[in-house]
Amino acid sequence: MLFFVFLMFIFFIVIRLFFLQIIYYDKYKTLSDNNRIRIVRFFASRGMIMDRKGVVFVKNAPSYNLTLLKEDVKDLKGTIEKLSTVLNINIDTVQKRLKNSYPYVPIVIKRGLSFEEMSYFMEHSQDFPGVKIDLETSRKYEDGEAVSHLVGYLGEVNLDEIEKYGIYFPGDLIGKTGLEKYYEAILRGKNGLKYVEVDSLGQAVNITNVKDPVPGNNIALTIDFNMQKYAKELFTGKKGAVVILKIDGNEVITLFSAPTFNLNDFVPYISEDKWKQLHNDDKPLINRATEAAYPPGSVFKVLMATAALNEKVITPNTTFNCNGEFSYGNLTYRCWNKDGHGVVNLKKSIAESCDVYYYNVGLKLGIDNIVKYAKGLGLGSKTGIDLPTESAGNFPDRDWKKKVFKQGWYPGETIITSIGQGYMTTTPLQLAVMLSGIFNGGKLYKPRLLDKIITTKEVYKINSELINDMHIPKDVVSTVLDAVVETVMGERGTAYRAKVDGILVGGKTGTAQVVGLKKTENMNQDQIPEKYRDHSWFGGVFPADNPQYVIVVFVEHGGAGSSGATPIAGALINKMVQLGYVSGR
């Protein structure tokens, strides 16, 4: 009996050893290795960003982080409380990271350690088992305000992003807005791995294997960094946007939004106070060039003139009489010039921005033709620019009116639409794309910011994408060009402040009403509260004798287009001349 009991005991031991060493070998070997070997990630440097001339304005700089591996910490609560006495950290945030962390993957306690903090933890490493200093790179910006809306900022991944992409760990950085988000896969690189043998305190004693990181790809943009900085200077104290496009392909030379914010505030992380400051009434986080839509005002008359000529409902010599108002049915529509413009032909209608002329033109064209040209040239839909967020704006038609208001379309709405008011809203970028399409003969290109992807092996050049062609004849384009040149260069033109020595500039001012005329018509501009002031637009083309670029300047509550947006446009065009983009006559 004793022998039998002994035999059974030996049998159970053998069976148990078989399960431990054969069946569950992989499981227990992994647990053993995890207790002895740490897989340490070391971060790949993110790709740099440069402008069209090779000026690098987004670089990388070393940053030291304090991390914690919970498997090496016996008293988590006590350790975190002890860390909070040494560092300015949020205990709740650390607890949340611990809760969502993976086994044997360290979590970030604090980013961007100062020299004093690093010295302290290196000196007291024995007092904090499981706590390490890791190296990663952080962003460094040449001018964090000039490119803030374009580049965007980085932030720590959230749970949704971790689940969606499957390659990030809690505490990793990811592009949250702008190009950093849109081109995340190109910029981020691939982290390296290091297999480290550790002792009972979690201290490294030997490195068994290393897999080098792969840095992210650099990208070159179509923008000019100097133009971005200059636009920032011109918009000091103002709200609005600037867009400059190369009309052959819609490469973006300048895309700036004001008020701006400083990307350097997000390095290594943004404080709670600064984050709250960015959510004020001025809304600096909104990219007004692409995300905010406004009535385009009289800049839209350039499209109206193009459509009317192309549909042959008018000729360059067609005239209408403007006495300051236009009657239709029992309603009266006023011109901005209450004294009227007299007899007006096409060139004069653009140069002096006569509303009555376009009331007549709008009724001749009809809303369906207006919609055909507006939507064919990109209004009412997203442009497709390589940024993660964009407003589609709104261009009303019969179906939209029926869907929203359960009503048919009225001629009076055509009249208002004809001068860029009513239900219509556009972004500055959409208006620039529209003008580009008109002056390049009807070609609608998807605007782009990316020019090249630069890898360690080769350079990939990005080409523009043609998405529509309205086939606008050269004689129509030439007639419209003559009219917009008169607006800038003529004696009575409303955009004379956009004149630039040495080149021919064409343009159109726009003043988009915020409130009804009756509310402010008896006030001087300085007396009108800012929130009631009209929005100011300028849309232009240069050089007008050989169109190469279009520019749109928008000043929110800037008043009349001739005085608000136009001087800024003139300064920007002059800067383009100085930088060699345009040759003088």
XYZ file of C-alpha atoms in Angstrom:
585
model
C 0.000 0.000 0.000
C 2.789 2.389 0.855
C 4.542 1.534 -2.376
C 1.297 2.134 -4.323
C 0.744 5.526 -2.628
C 4.335 6.461 -3.347
C 3.951 5.399 -6.975
C 0.787 7.477 -7.381
C 2.540 10.472 -5.827
C 5.423 10.126 -8.305
C 2.895 9.731 -11.152
C 1.109 12.993 -10.261
C 4.436 14.824 -10.029
C 5.430 13.554 -13.471
C 2.040 14.571 -14.936
C 2.343 18.024 -13.321
C 5.902 18.437 -14.648
C 4.674 17.366 -18.092
C 1.996 20.084 -18.093
C 4.354 22.728 -16.734
C 7.284 21.948 -19.021
C 5.563 20.712 -22.178
C 1.931 21.847 -22.391
C 2.339 25.264 -20.691
C 5.969 25.786 -21.681
C 5.362 28.924 -23.763
C 3.195 30.540 -21.083
C 5.621 30.059 -18.211
C 8.665 30.819 -20.302
C 7.048 34.162 -21.244
C 6.261 34.903 -17.584
C 9.790 33.994 -16.611
C 11.303 36.125 -19.348
C 9.063 39.040 -18.416
C 10.356 38.785 -14.883
C 13.940 38.673 -16.116
C 13.900 40.397 -19.520
C 12.269 43.712 -20.378
C 11.361 44.689 -23.916
C 12.166 48.396 -23.983
C 10.845 50.550 -26.815
C 12.912 53.485 -27.933
C 11.146 56.007 -30.046
C 11.734 56.785 -33.678
C 12.287 60.431 -34.512
C 9.366 62.020 -36.311
C 9.823 63.250 -39.869
C 10.769 66.904 -40.296
C 8.670 69.409 -42.254
C 10.108 71.937 -44.703
C 8.749 74.487 -47.162
C 8.975 74.534 -50.965
C 12.456 76.094 -50.824
C 13.864 73.574 -48.356
C 13.561 75.722 -45.236
C 13.043 73.288 -42.323
C 10.594 74.877 -39.884
C 9.500 71.789 -37.912
C 12.446 69.921 -36.392
C 13.057 67.515 -33.508
C 14.790 67.993 -30.175
C 15.646 65.456 -27.419
C 13.138 65.124 -24.593
C 13.466 63.047 -21.427
C 10.443 61.345 -19.877
C 9.902 59.688 -16.526
C 8.248 56.282 -16.946
C 6.962 53.620 -14.584
C 6.615 49.847 -15.034
C 3.942 48.692 -12.601
C 5.189 45.061 -12.535
C 8.418 46.287 -10.885
C 6.646 48.376 -8.248
C 5.470 46.682 -5.040
C 3.579 49.671 -3.635
C 2.023 51.493 -6.595
C -0.089 53.883 -4.564
C 2.779 54.839 -2.282
C 5.200 55.269 -5.186
C 2.836 57.553 -7.084
C 2.164 59.658 -4.000
C 5.905 59.894 -3.409
C 6.452 60.958 -7.029
C 3.813 63.660 -6.673
C 5.823 65.248 -3.873
C 8.828 65.542 -6.188
C 7.098 66.317 -9.504
C 4.148 68.426 -10.528
C 1.951 65.563 -11.759
C -1.764 64.813 -11.745
C -2.319 61.640 -9.698
C -5.715 60.957 -11.314
C -4.156 61.094 -14.791
C -1.383 58.694 -13.756
C -3.929 56.294 -12.217
C -5.955 56.369 -15.442
C -2.862 55.568 -17.505
C -2.014 52.671 -15.190
C -5.529 51.303 -15.505
C -5.351 51.324 -19.307
C -1.741 50.168 -19.624
C -0.549 46.859 -21.051
C 1.454 44.314 -19.007
C 5.182 45.031 -18.964
C 4.744 48.240 -20.956
C 5.942 51.328 -19.039
C 3.624 54.328 -18.749
C 4.704 57.964 -18.986
C 4.602 59.768 -15.643
C 5.919 63.093 -16.931
C 7.223 64.399 -20.243
C 10.046 66.873 -20.719
C 11.989 66.493 -17.485
C 14.131 69.449 -16.516
C 17.840 69.027 -15.836
C 17.207 69.291 -12.093
C 14.479 66.617 -12.213
C 16.691 64.274 -14.225
C 19.564 64.756 -11.792
C 17.305 63.988 -8.841
C 16.002 60.694 -10.239
C 19.401 59.554 -11.407
C 20.727 60.178 -7.900
C 17.735 58.530 -6.152
C 17.060 55.670 -8.584
C 17.279 53.090 -5.763
C 14.376 54.826 -3.997
C 12.081 54.410 -6.994
C 12.187 50.801 -8.259
C 10.374 50.463 -11.580
C 10.808 54.172 -12.381
C 13.092 55.022 -15.325
C 14.174 57.949 -17.494
C 13.505 57.388 -21.202
C 14.606 59.437 -24.187
C 12.314 60.469 -27.024
C 12.186 63.389 -29.432
C 9.795 66.314 -29.236
C 8.856 68.898 -31.821
C 10.786 72.159 -32.235
C 9.197 74.942 -34.293
C 10.981 77.828 -35.981
C 7.815 79.928 -35.711
C 5.052 78.137 -33.854
C 2.458 80.784 -34.698
C 2.975 81.235 -38.449
C 2.191 77.593 -39.254
C 0.041 76.492 -36.319
C -3.166 75.733 -38.243
C -1.253 74.095 -41.080
C 1.074 71.859 -39.089
C -1.211 71.094 -36.154
C -0.173 69.777 -32.770
C 0.697 66.418 -31.195
C -1.015 64.871 -28.188
C -1.158 61.590 -26.315
C -3.224 58.837 -27.885
C -6.648 58.140 -26.425
C -8.305 54.731 -26.077
C -10.215 55.097 -29.340
C -7.000 55.778 -31.254
C -5.238 52.844 -29.588
C -8.057 50.504 -30.605
C -8.411 51.985 -34.093
C -4.777 51.786 -35.182
C -3.457 48.918 -33.038
C 0.141 50.175 -33.039
C 0.119 52.707 -30.198
C 0.505 52.322 -26.450
C -0.820 54.611 -23.696
C 1.344 57.726 -23.503
C 2.431 57.607 -27.170
C 2.171 60.821 -29.158
C 0.028 61.144 -32.266
C -0.921 63.976 -34.618
C -4.155 65.519 -33.391
C -4.740 68.270 -35.967
C -3.364 69.646 -39.220
C -0.717 67.959 -41.317
C 0.592 66.100 -38.257
C -2.708 64.215 -38.228
C -3.295 63.951 -41.980
C 0.195 62.572 -42.674
C 0.641 60.708 -39.370
C 1.491 57.422 -41.115
C 4.232 59.112 -43.160
C 5.738 61.202 -40.347
C 5.658 58.870 -37.342
C 8.386 56.310 -38.161
C 8.753 52.895 -36.513
C 9.939 52.508 -32.934
C 12.914 50.344 -32.070
C 13.109 47.531 -29.503
C 15.750 46.649 -26.958
C 15.725 43.377 -24.953
C 17.211 44.134 -21.536
C 18.002 41.639 -18.776
C 17.150 43.116 -15.365
C 17.815 42.288 -11.714
C 15.285 41.975 -8.890
C 14.976 45.778 -8.652
C 14.260 46.118 -12.353
C 17.692 47.657 -13.008
C 19.325 46.794 -16.360
C 22.255 44.381 -16.119
C 22.606 43.217 -19.717
C 21.285 43.997 -23.235
C 20.540 40.807 -25.160
C 19.165 42.133 -28.464
C 18.526 45.466 -30.212
C 16.228 46.337 -33.114
C 16.976 49.849 -34.397
C 14.174 52.385 -34.886
C 13.219 53.579 -38.365
C 12.858 57.389 -38.482
C 9.771 58.984 -39.998
C 9.855 60.397 -43.504
C 10.484 64.089 -44.043
C 7.954 66.051 -46.071
C 8.346 69.171 -48.186
C 5.314 71.415 -48.526
C 4.191 73.736 -51.311
C 4.023 76.699 -48.933
C 6.599 79.461 -48.541
C 7.597 79.851 -44.901
C 8.567 83.502 -45.367
C 5.118 84.267 -46.769
C 3.516 82.538 -43.791
C 5.508 84.698 -41.373
C 4.681 87.837 -43.298
C 0.968 87.040 -43.292
C 1.194 86.632 -39.514
C 2.713 90.100 -39.186
C 0.017 91.688 -41.353
C -2.771 90.100 -39.314
C -1.570 91.277 -35.912
C -4.676 92.203 -33.931
C -7.022 91.020 -36.703
C -9.167 87.976 -37.374
C -9.308 86.407 -40.791
C -7.370 84.373 -43.327
C -5.047 84.454 -46.347
C -4.899 81.958 -49.211
C -2.484 82.183 -52.154
C -2.641 79.469 -54.820
C -0.599 78.745 -57.910
C -3.392 78.478 -60.478
C -1.703 75.752 -62.523
C -2.370 72.921 -60.078
C -3.565 74.837 -57.008
C -0.357 74.418 -55.031
C -0.835 76.345 -51.787
C 1.805 79.053 -51.431
C 0.277 80.634 -48.319
C -2.517 79.509 -46.044
C -2.752 81.471 -42.817
C -5.492 81.951 -40.238
C -5.754 84.566 -37.492
C -5.882 84.674 -34.559
C -3.256 82.002 -34.355
C -1.798 80.018 -31.459
C 1.721 78.916 -30.571
C 2.637 75.289 -31.256
C 5.519 75.597 -28.797
C 2.908 75.708 -26.023
C 2.221 72.026 -26.797
C 5.841 70.992 -26.171
C 6.304 68.771 -24.242
C 2.604 69.104 -23.356
C 0.139 71.963 -23.012
C -0.844 73.095 -19.535
C -4.473 73.100 -18.485
C -4.483 76.896 -18.122
C -3.111 77.476 -21.629
C -5.574 74.968 -23.066
C -8.450 76.875 -21.497
C -7.080 80.147 -22.909
C -7.337 78.671 -26.420
C -11.084 78.202 -25.991
C -11.998 81.884 -25.837
C -14.425 83.956 -27.897
C -11.826 84.595 -30.635
C -11.628 80.813 -31.287
C -7.945 80.684 -32.249
C -8.011 76.915 -32.808
C -10.345 77.286 -35.805
C -8.615 77.469 -39.170
C -10.566 80.328 -40.730
C -9.068 79.598 -44.146
C -10.662 76.145 -44.383
C -13.066 75.566 -41.493
C -15.071 78.801 -41.266
C -17.591 79.759 -43.970
C -18.932 83.249 -44.660
C -20.984 85.009 -47.373
C -18.474 85.895 -50.117
C -20.019 89.248 -50.981
C -19.093 90.930 -54.245
C -16.087 88.690 -54.992
C -18.768 86.303 -56.259
C -19.523 88.785 -59.061
C -16.416 87.517 -60.856
C -18.118 84.136 -61.240
C -21.390 85.813 -62.240
C -19.639 87.751 -65.000
C -17.863 84.590 -66.211
C -21.051 82.523 -66.271
C -23.092 85.246 -67.995
C -20.479 85.721 -70.728
C -20.044 81.994 -71.245
C -23.812 81.433 -71.440
C -24.049 84.430 -73.802
C -26.775 86.166 -71.794
C -24.611 89.311 -71.898
C -21.693 90.675 -73.883
C -18.900 92.930 -72.598
C -20.928 95.860 -73.923
C -24.270 94.956 -72.330
C -25.398 97.831 -70.117
C -27.917 98.339 -67.336
C -28.883 101.585 -65.666
C -28.236 101.852 -61.921
C -30.052 104.581 -60.003
C -29.210 103.111 -56.606
C -31.987 100.528 -56.394
C -33.694 97.730 -58.293
C -37.383 96.884 -58.137
C -38.782 93.420 -58.690
C -42.418 92.738 -57.963
C -43.291 94.574 -54.787
C -39.751 94.438 -53.426
C -36.853 96.889 -53.801
C -33.216 95.813 -53.736
C -30.626 98.472 -53.064
C -27.172 99.052 -54.474
C -24.363 99.785 -52.041
C -24.093 103.167 -53.786
C -27.444 104.738 -52.945
C -26.836 107.483 -55.555
C -26.394 104.869 -58.256
C -23.686 104.199 -60.849
C -25.571 105.403 -63.930
C -25.192 103.402 -67.124
C -22.997 100.394 -66.363
C -21.268 97.910 -68.676
C -19.438 94.761 -67.614
C -16.051 96.355 -66.910
C -17.594 99.159 -64.883
C -19.833 96.703 -63.001
C -16.770 94.839 -61.714
C -14.553 97.873 -61.183
C -17.183 99.832 -59.236
C -18.971 96.739 -57.872
C -22.453 97.714 -59.021
C -25.094 95.534 -57.348
C -27.922 96.539 -59.696
C -25.975 95.248 -62.704
C -25.789 91.790 -61.133
C -29.408 91.797 -60.025
C -30.219 92.008 -63.743
C -27.568 89.474 -64.736
C -28.760 87.018 -62.086
C -32.329 87.050 -63.393
C -31.085 86.569 -66.953
C -28.896 83.625 -65.968
C -31.364 81.981 -63.599
C -30.492 80.068 -60.453
C -29.859 76.778 -62.281
C -27.090 78.260 -64.423
C -25.606 80.063 -61.427
C -25.562 76.762 -59.499
C -23.934 74.962 -62.453
C -20.961 77.336 -62.519
C -20.687 77.753 -58.742
C -20.626 74.041 -58.022
C -18.547 73.298 -61.084
C -15.896 75.645 -59.691
C -15.947 74.110 -56.227
C -18.428 76.123 -54.160
C -20.720 74.225 -51.810
C -18.401 71.237 -51.352
C -15.084 70.469 -49.698
C -12.049 71.250 -51.812
C -10.246 68.057 -50.768
C -7.166 69.823 -49.431
C -4.829 67.563 -47.460
C -5.976 68.664 -44.020
C -8.132 66.542 -41.674
C -10.987 69.020 -41.252
C -12.649 71.328 -43.770
C -15.993 73.062 -44.113
C -18.067 72.465 -47.238
C -19.753 75.835 -46.945
C -23.163 76.052 -48.618
C -24.341 76.893 -52.093
C -28.147 76.912 -52.235
C -30.196 75.452 -55.076
C -33.795 74.412 -55.593
C -33.385 71.014 -53.928
C -31.628 72.539 -50.907
C -34.392 75.136 -50.474
C -37.097 72.462 -50.677
C -35.272 70.207 -48.208
C -34.512 72.905 -45.639
C -37.526 75.196 -45.907
C -40.076 72.945 -47.671
C -40.520 75.727 -50.219
C -39.788 76.418 -53.868
C -37.104 78.810 -55.082
C -38.107 82.471 -55.527
C -36.640 84.976 -58.038
C -35.831 87.328 -55.156
C -33.438 84.697 -53.811
C -31.698 84.583 -57.185
C -31.288 88.358 -57.006
C -29.612 88.185 -53.580
C -27.463 85.196 -54.541
C -26.158 87.144 -57.540
C -24.169 89.502 -55.296
C -22.801 86.802 -52.980
C -25.352 87.191 -50.181
C -28.309 85.156 -48.974
C -27.945 81.499 -48.053
C -24.522 81.184 -49.650
C -21.375 80.670 -47.518
C -17.832 79.900 -48.637
C -14.445 79.429 -47.040
C -11.533 81.613 -48.163
C -9.937 78.494 -49.671
C -13.069 77.710 -51.708
C -13.141 81.260 -53.047
C -9.470 81.002 -54.041
C -10.130 77.693 -55.815
C -13.077 79.317 -57.632
C -10.924 82.221 -58.855
C -8.147 79.847 -59.839
C -10.603 77.847 -61.924
C -11.871 80.956 -63.694
C -8.442 82.343 -64.577
C -6.892 79.026 -65.664
C -9.696 78.399 -68.162
C -12.116 76.365 -66.059
C -9.851 73.683 -64.577
C -10.706 72.735 -61.004
C -7.694 71.229 -59.214
C -7.689 69.758 -55.736
C -5.576 72.192 -53.675
C -2.580 70.588 -52.017
C 0.005 71.339 -49.359
C 2.284 68.323 -49.872
C 4.986 68.702 -52.491
C 7.404 65.830 -51.758
C 7.829 62.828 -49.463
C 11.519 62.396 -48.680
C 12.569 58.918 -47.530
C 16.070 57.625 -46.799
C 16.098 56.001 -50.246
C 14.230 58.299 -52.626
C 12.054 61.377 -53.088
C 8.408 61.073 -54.153
C 7.041 64.099 -56.028
C 3.322 64.776 -55.606
C 1.299 65.837 -58.632
C -1.878 67.904 -58.677
C -5.221 66.219 -59.286
C -7.715 67.638 -61.804
C -11.273 67.037 -60.589
C -13.358 69.059 -63.060
C -13.052 71.187 -66.191
C -15.652 73.845 -67.029
C -13.919 74.727 -70.356
C -14.056 78.511 -70.096
C -12.946 80.039 -73.439
C -9.917 82.333 -73.573
C -11.949 85.308 -74.770
C -14.234 85.020 -71.717
C -11.232 84.782 -69.374
C -9.611 87.759 -71.107
C -12.758 89.892 -70.765
C -13.060 89.103 -67.052
C -9.345 89.796 -66.567
C -9.732 93.233 -68.144
C -12.551 93.982 -65.706
C -10.676 92.897 -62.564
C -7.578 94.818 -63.699
C -9.754 97.919 -63.977
C -10.881 97.297 -60.377
C -7.284 97.643 -59.161
C -5.626 99.860 -61.741
C -8.549 102.058 -62.868
C -9.251 105.561 -61.520
C -12.583 104.579 -59.959
C -11.705 100.989 -59.065
C -12.629 99.833 -55.558
C -9.382 97.827 -55.127
C -6.805 100.502 -55.876
C -5.038 99.756 -52.577
C -3.878 96.430 -54.075
C -1.669 98.152 -56.669
C 1.927 96.900 -56.744
C 4.725 98.631 -58.622
C 6.021 96.711 -61.595
C 3.237 94.165 -62.111
C -0.353 94.124 -63.305
C -2.782 93.115 -60.574
C -6.453 92.224 -61.032
C -8.900 91.904 -58.196
C -12.345 92.256 -56.742
C -13.353 93.605 -53.362
C -16.185 92.157 -51.338
C -18.172 93.423 -48.379
C -20.360 90.781 -46.748
C -23.103 92.144 -44.516
C -23.361 90.786 -40.984
C -26.559 92.682 -40.087
C -29.119 94.623 -42.149
C -28.126 97.994 -43.564
C -30.773 99.836 -41.537
C -29.000 98.921 -38.301
C -25.726 100.633 -39.225
C -26.322 102.908 -42.228
C -26.373 106.109 -40.144
C -23.176 105.224 -38.246
C -19.569 105.953 -39.118
C -17.355 102.878 -39.415
C -15.690 103.635 -36.063
C -19.080 103.879 -34.338
C -20.272 100.442 -35.427
C -19.637 97.745 -32.774
C -17.155 95.187 -34.081
C -19.669 92.320 -34.045
C -21.939 94.319 -36.418
C -19.226 95.350 -38.873
C -19.240 93.816 -42.329
C -16.751 91.134 -43.294
C -14.062 92.316 -45.680
C -12.917 90.344 -48.756
C -10.423 90.728 -51.559
C -9.943 88.188 -54.332
C -7.223 88.799 -56.881
C -5.039 87.419 -59.671
C -1.455 88.330 -60.539
C 0.291 89.026 -62.772
C -2.929 89.733 -64.666
C -1.234 89.819 -68.077
C 0.020 86.250 -67.498
C -2.056 84.761 -64.643
C 0.020 82.621 -62.305
C -1.363 83.133 -58.798
C -4.659 83.939 -57.112
C -4.981 85.486 -53.693
C -7.904 85.711 -51.284
C -7.742 87.843 -48.152
C -10.552 87.781 -45.616
C -10.798 90.066 -42.583
C -13.543 89.130 -40.154
C -15.576 92.240 -39.229
C -13.004 94.235 -41.193
C -15.536 96.611 -42.768
C -15.480 97.465 -46.463
C -13.383 95.186 -48.658
C -11.616 98.166 -50.203
C -10.219 99.308 -46.858
C -10.024 96.112 -44.785
C -8.717 93.249 -46.919
C -7.318 95.030 -49.979
C -4.257 96.752 -48.386
C -3.205 93.415 -46.868
C -3.507 91.764 -50.276
C -1.371 94.486 -51.846
C 1.341 93.977 -49.247
C 1.327 90.201 -49.761
C 1.535 90.503 -53.546
C 4.422 92.943 -53.162
C 6.175 90.384 -50.930
C 5.716 87.734 -53.635
C 7.433 90.088 -56.072
C 10.310 90.653 -53.636
C 10.734 86.890 -53.162
C 11.008 86.384 -56.908
C 7.740 84.606 -57.616
C 6.654 87.278 -60.075
C 8.793 89.280 -62.471
C 8.112 92.975 -62.986
C 7.005 94.434 -66.287
